[in-house]
Amino acid sequence: MRLTESEWQIMNALWKNHPATAREVADELPDDVDWAYTTIKTMLTRLAAKNAVKEHKRGNMSVYEPLVTREQARRKALRSFLDQAFDGAVGPFLHFLAADKKLTPKQRQQLKQALREEESKSRGKK
Amino acid sequence: MRLTESEWQIMNALWKNHPATAREVADELPDDVDWAYTTIKTMLTRLAAKNAVKEHKRGNMSVYEPLVTREQARRKALRSFLDQAFDGAVGPFLHFLAADKKLTPKQRQQLKQALREEESKSRGKK
DNA sequence: GAAAACCTACTACAACTGTAGAAGTATGTC
DNA sequence: GACATACTTCTACAGTTGTAGTAGGTTTTC
């Protein structure tokens, strides 16, 4: 279940605040996304068809709820990205990432910190 | 200039070995990609239209050459991914990545190592 | 209770994607 | 030189995506 670019916009809005009506989703969309109300409805309907969201009727109105978590969607997207751009190989990707000139020292620091946290977490479990 | 999934296949093949004829590209494609020769030609033509590859005539035949590097394409793709799934924020992504349960200890090690290398490299430049 | 404002479902439609066939032309082979 | 091969360009066509209009029902508002 792959999200298209527009679908990500909708889902991002929905993850921020849900359950939500189409109108509420519209309000959460970034300012530069200026879609007709019916466009948003169309998107939500398509997302429901894909089982990415659940549509409930509340009175005469529809309220939407994500069926996939942001985590899950991110994981999927990362996987696709890795498959496409790195033949699915994590190692080369990590190198690519670490070598990224645009990473600030702070971000590098952050990444290392995150890794340390994870390490101690998994040590704890062992 | 965004590559579609099929276009990545073609480009991956072309990066592996170029300049290459359509036939050679076909040979480099993964085994599970079994496209008609004309499909590959179509893709290459479309990629040329997008300026992702350059088509040269060699005699009556076409030879293709990437115009974007794999690096560049990867960077673009990473950027799109980050924008979509993380609002473009690198920090949260790094956390997400470091927290990935599927990272093996070895990969974590690798990532840290890569970071260290980068650090000393940039220290050297300073 | 008629008008305004909103909602829903359905339809539309062009651009892009994935995938390839057809027809024509050049090349290698006996 | 006729036949098989291989290449090229053009055309095709269904499915997906981005984006929205229209028509008809419902709720709110003087």
Coordinates of C-alpha atoms (C1' of nucleotides) in Angstrom, one line a residue:
Chain A
M1 CA 0.0 0.0 0.0
R2 CA 1.9 2.9 -1.4
L3 CA 0.9 6.5 -0.8
T4 CA 1.2 9.0 -3.6
E5 CA 2.4 12.5 -3.0
S6 CA -1.0 14.0 -2.6
E7 CA -2.0 11.2 -0.4
W8 CA 0.8 11.9 1.9
Q9 CA -0.5 15.4 2.3
I10 CA -3.8 14.2 3.3
M11 CA -2.5 11.5 5.6
N12 CA -0.1 13.9 7.3
A13 CA -3.0 16.1 8.0
L14 CA -5.0 13.3 9.4
W15 CA -2.2 11.9 11.5
K16 CA -1.9 15.3 13.1
N17 CA -5.5 15.3 14.2
H18 CA -8.0 12.5 14.0
P19 CA -10.6 11.4 13.7
A20 CA -11.4 14.3 11.5
T21 CA -13.9 15.5 8.9
A22 CA -12.9 16.5 5.5
R23 CA -13.1 20.1 6.5
E24 CA -10.8 19.5 9.4
V25 CA -8.3 17.8 7.2
A26 CA -8.5 20.8 4.9
D27 CA -7.6 23.0 7.8
E28 CA -4.6 21.0 8.8
L29 CA -3.1 21.0 5.3
P30 CA 0.0 23.1 4.8
D31 CA -0.8 26.6 3.6
D32 CA 0.7 26.0 0.2
V33 CA -1.7 23.2 -0.4
D34 CA -4.8 24.9 -1.5
W35 CA -7.2 22.2 -2.8
A36 CA -10.9 22.4 -3.5
Y37 CA -13.0 20.8 -0.8
T38 CA -14.1 18.1 -3.3
T39 CA -10.5 17.3 -4.1
I40 CA -9.9 16.4 -0.5
K41 CA -13.0 14.3 -0.4
T42 CA -11.9 12.5 -3.5
M43 CA -8.6 11.8 -1.9
L44 CA -10.2 10.6 1.3
T45 CA -12.5 8.3 -0.6
R46 CA -9.6 6.9 -2.6
L47 CA -7.6 6.4 0.6
A48 CA -10.6 4.6 2.1
A49 CA -10.7 2.4 -0.9
K50 CA -7.1 1.5 -0.3
N51 CA -7.8 0.8 3.3
A52 CA -5.5 3.6 4.4
V53 CA -8.2 5.3 6.3
K54 CA -11.6 4.3 7.6
E55 CA -14.7 6.4 6.9
H56 CA -17.3 6.5 9.6
K57 CA -20.7 8.1 9.2
R58 CA -21.5 10.5 12.0
G59 CA -25.0 11.6 11.3
N60 CA -24.9 12.7 7.7
M61 CA -21.3 13.5 7.8
S62 CA -18.2 11.5 7.3
V63 CA -15.4 11.3 9.8
Y64 CA -12.1 9.8 8.9
E65 CA -9.6 7.9 10.8
P66 CA -6.2 6.6 9.7
L67 CA -5.9 2.8 9.4
V68 CA -2.2 2.9 9.0
T69 CA 0.1 4.6 11.4
R70 CA 2.6 7.2 10.3
E71 CA 5.3 4.8 11.5
Q72 CA 4.1 2.1 9.2
A73 CA 3.8 4.4 6.2
R74 CA 7.3 5.8 6.9
R75 CA 8.7 2.3 7.1
K76 CA 7.1 1.4 3.8
A77 CA 8.3 4.5 2.1
L78 CA 11.8 4.0 3.4
R79 CA 11.8 0.5 2.1
S80 CA 10.7 1.5 -1.3
F81 CA 13.3 4.2 -1.4
L82 CA 16.0 1.8 -0.4
D83 CA 14.9 -0.8 -2.9
Q84 CA 14.8 1.7 -5.7
A85 CA 17.8 3.7 -5.0
F86 CA 20.1 1.3 -3.2
D87 CA 19.0 -2.1 -4.3
G88 CA 17.6 -2.5 -0.9
A89 CA 21.0 -2.4 0.7
V90 CA 21.0 -0.6 4.0
G91 CA 24.8 -0.4 4.4
P92 CA 25.4 1.7 1.3
F93 CA 22.6 3.9 2.3
L94 CA 24.0 4.5 5.7
H95 CA 27.2 5.5 4.1
F96 CA 25.5 7.8 1.7
L97 CA 23.7 9.4 4.6
A98 CA 26.7 9.8 6.8
A99 CA 28.7 11.3 4.0
D100 CA 26.0 13.8 3.2
K101 CA 27.7 17.1 3.2
K102 CA 24.5 18.8 4.2
L103 CA 24.3 17.0 7.5
T104 CA 25.2 19.5 10.1
P105 CA 27.6 18.5 12.9
K106 CA 24.6 18.8 15.2
Q107 CA 22.7 16.3 13.1
R108 CA 25.6 13.9 13.0
Q109 CA 25.7 14.3 16.8
Q110 CA 22.1 13.6 17.0
L111 CA 22.3 10.5 14.9
K112 CA 25.1 9.1 17.0
Q113 CA 23.2 9.9 20.1
A114 CA 20.2 8.1 18.8
L115 CA 22.3 5.1 17.9
R116 CA 23.8 5.1 21.4
E117 CA 20.3 5.2 22.9
E118 CA 19.2 2.3 20.8
E119 CA 22.3 0.3 21.7
S120 CA 21.8 0.7 25.4
K121 CA 18.1 -0.1 25.0
S122 CA 18.8 -3.3 23.2
R123 CA 21.6 -4.2 25.6
G124 CA 19.1 -3.7 28.4
K125 CA 16.8 -6.2 26.7
K126 CA 19.4 -8.8 26.2
Chain B
M1 CA 13.3 15.6 -12.3
R2 CA 11.7 12.7 -10.5
L3 CA 12.3 9.1 -11.6
T4 CA 9.4 6.7 -11.6
E5 CA 9.9 3.2 -10.3
S6 CA 10.5 1.7 -13.8
E7 CA 12.8 4.5 -14.6
W8 CA 14.9 3.6 -11.6
Q9 CA 15.3 0.1 -13.0
I10 CA 16.5 1.4 -16.3
M11 CA 18.8 4.0 -14.7
N12 CA 20.2 1.5 -12.3
A13 CA 21.1 -0.7 -15.2
L14 CA 22.6 2.2 -17.1
W15 CA 24.7 3.4 -14.2
K16 CA 26.1 -0.1 -13.8
N17 CA 27.5 0.0 -17.3
H18 CA 27.5 2.9 -19.7
P19 CA 27.4 4.0 -22.4
A20 CA 25.1 1.2 -23.3
T21 CA 22.7 0.2 -26.0
A22 CA 19.1 -0.7 -25.2
R23 CA 20.1 -4.4 -25.5
E24 CA 22.9 -3.9 -23.0
V25 CA 20.6 -2.2 -20.6
A26 CA 18.2 -5.1 -21.0
D27 CA 21.0 -7.5 -20.0
E28 CA 21.8 -5.5 -16.9
L29 CA 18.3 -5.5 -15.6
P30 CA 17.5 -7.7 -12.6
D31 CA 16.3 -11.1 -13.5
D32 CA 12.8 -10.5 -12.2
V33 CA 12.4 -7.5 -14.6
D34 CA 11.4 -9.1 -17.8
W35 CA 10.4 -6.4 -20.2
A36 CA 9.9 -6.4 -23.9
Y37 CA 12.7 -4.8 -25.8
T38 CA 10.4 -2.1 -26.9
T39 CA 9.4 -1.3 -23.4
I40 CA 13.0 -0.6 -22.6
K41 CA 13.3 1.6 -25.7
T42 CA 10.3 3.5 -24.7
M43 CA 11.7 4.1 -21.2
L44 CA 15.0 5.2 -22.6
T45 CA 13.2 7.6 -25.0
R46 CA 11.2 9.0 -22.1
L47 CA 14.3 9.4 -20.0
A48 CA 16.0 11.2 -22.8
A49 CA 13.0 13.5 -23.1
K50 CA 13.4 14.3 -19.4
N51 CA 17.1 14.8 -19.9
A52 CA 18.0 12.0 -17.6
V53 CA 19.9 10.3 -20.3
K54 CA 21.5 11.3 -23.5
E55 CA 21.0 9.4 -26.7
H56 CA 23.8 9.2 -29.2
K57 CA 23.6 7.6 -32.6
R58 CA 26.3 5.2 -33.3
G59 CA 25.8 4.2 -36.9
N60 CA 22.1 3.3 -37.0
M61 CA 22.0 2.4 -33.4
S62 CA 21.4 4.3 -30.3
V63 CA 23.7 4.4 -27.4
Y64 CA 22.7 5.8 -24.1
E65 CA 24.5 7.7 -21.4
P66 CA 23.2 8.9 -18.0
L67 CA 23.0 12.6 -17.7
V68 CA 22.3 12.5 -14.0
T69 CA 24.6 10.7 -11.6
R70 CA 23.4 8.0 -9.3
E71 CA 24.4 10.3 -6.5
Q72 CA 22.2 13.1 -7.7
A73 CA 19.2 10.9 -8.2
R74 CA 19.7 9.4 -4.8
R75 CA 19.9 12.8 -3.3
K76 CA 16.7 13.9 -5.0
A77 CA 14.9 10.8 -4.0
L78 CA 16.0 11.2 -0.4
R79 CA 14.8 14.8 -0.4
S80 CA 11.4 13.8 -1.7
F81 CA 11.1 11.1 0.8
L82 CA 12.1 13.4 3.7
D83 CA 9.7 16.0 2.5
Q84 CA 6.8 13.7 2.2
A85 CA 7.3 11.5 5.2
F86 CA 9.1 13.8 7.6
D87 CA 8.1 17.3 6.6
G88 CA 11.6 17.6 5.3
A89 CA 13.0 17.4 8.8
V90 CA 16.2 15.5 9.0
G91 CA 16.4 15.2 12.7
P92 CA 13.2 13.2 13.2
F93 CA 14.3 11.0 10.3
L94 CA 17.6 10.2 11.9
H95 CA 15.9 9.2 15.0
F96 CA 13.5 7.1 13.1
L97 CA 16.4 5.4 11.4
A98 CA 18.4 4.9 14.5
A99 CA 15.4 3.4 16.3
D100 CA 14.7 1.0 13.5
K101 CA 14.5 -2.4 15.0
K102 CA 15.7 -4.0 11.9
L103 CA 19.1 -2.3 11.9
T104 CA 21.5 -4.9 12.9
P105 CA 24.2 -4.1 15.4
K106 CA 26.6 -4.3 12.6
Q107 CA 24.7 -1.7 10.6
R108 CA 24.6 0.5 13.6
Q109 CA 28.3 0.1 14.0
Q110 CA 28.7 0.9 10.3
L111 CA 26.7 4.0 10.6
K112 CA 28.7 5.2 13.5
Q113 CA 31.9 4.4 11.8
A114 CA 30.8 6.3 8.7
L115 CA 29.9 9.3 10.9
R116 CA 33.3 9.2 12.5
E117 CA 35.0 9.1 9.2
E118 CA 33.0 12.1 8.1
E119 CA 33.8 14.0 11.2
S120 CA 37.5 13.5 10.9
K121 CA 37.3 14.4 7.3
S122 CA 35.6 17.7 8.0
R123 CA 37.9 18.4 10.9
G124 CA 40.8 17.9 8.5
K125 CA 39.3 20.5 6.2
K126 CA 38.8 23.1 8.8
Chain C
dG1 C1' -40.2 28.5 4.8
dA2 C1' -37.1 30.4 1.2
dA3 C1' -32.3 31.4 0.8
dA4 C1' -27.6 30.4 2.0
dA5 C1' -24.2 27.4 3.2
dC6 C1' -22.6 22.8 3.6
dC7 C1' -22.2 18.0 2.7
dT8 C1' -22.2 13.8 -0.1
dA9 C1' -21.9 10.9 -4.2
dC10 C1' -20.8 10.7 -8.9
dT11 C1' -18.6 12.1 -13.0
dA12 C1' -14.7 14.2 -15.7
dC13 C1' -10.7 14.7 -17.7
dA14 C1' -5.9 15.5 -18.9
dA15 C1' -1.2 14.0 -17.7
dC16 C1' 1.6 10.5 -16.5
dT17 C1' 3.0 5.4 -16.0
dG18 C1' 3.6 0.7 -17.3
dT19 C1' 3.8 -2.1 -20.9
dA20 C1' 4.1 -3.3 -25.5
dG21 C1' 2.6 -4.2 -30.6
dA22 C1' 3.2 -2.9 -35.6
dA23 C1' 5.5 -1.5 -39.4
dG24 C1' 9.4 -0.1 -41.6
dT25 C1' 14.5 -0.4 -42.4
dA26 C1' 19.2 -2.1 -42.1
dT27 C1' 22.3 -6.2 -41.5
dG28 C1' 24.0 -10.8 -41.3
dT29 C1' 23.6 -15.4 -43.4
dC30 C1' 23.4 -19.1 -46.8
Chain D
dG1 C1' 19.5 -11.8 -53.3
dA2 C1' 15.9 -13.7 -50.2
dC3 C1' 15.1 -14.7 -45.3
dA4 C1' 15.9 -14.2 -40.7
dT5 C1' 17.5 -10.8 -37.2
dA6 C1' 17.8 -6.9 -35.0
dC7 C1' 16.9 -1.9 -34.6
dT8 C1' 14.2 2.1 -34.9
dT9 C1' 10.2 5.1 -34.6
dC10 C1' 5.2 5.5 -33.9
dT11 C1' 1.1 4.3 -31.9
dA12 C1' -1.8 2.2 -28.3
dC13 C1' -4.1 1.5 -24.4
dA14 C1' -5.5 0.6 -19.7
dG15 C1' -4.6 2.1 -15.0
dT16 C1' -3.2 5.8 -11.8
dT17 C1' -2.9 10.5 -10.2
dG18 C1' -4.0 15.2 -9.6
dT19 C1' -7.6 18.1 -9.5
dA20 C1' -12.1 19.5 -9.5
dG21 C1' -17.1 20.4 -11.2
dT22 C1' -22.2 19.2 -10.8
dA23 C1' -26.3 17.8 -8.9
dG24 C1' -28.9 16.8 -5.3
dG25 C1' -29.8 16.3 -0.2
dT26 C1' -29.5 18.7 4.7
dT27 C1' -28.9 22.2 8.0
dT28 C1' -28.7 26.8 9.4
dT29 C1' -30.4 31.5 9.2
dC30 C1' -33.2 35.4 8.7

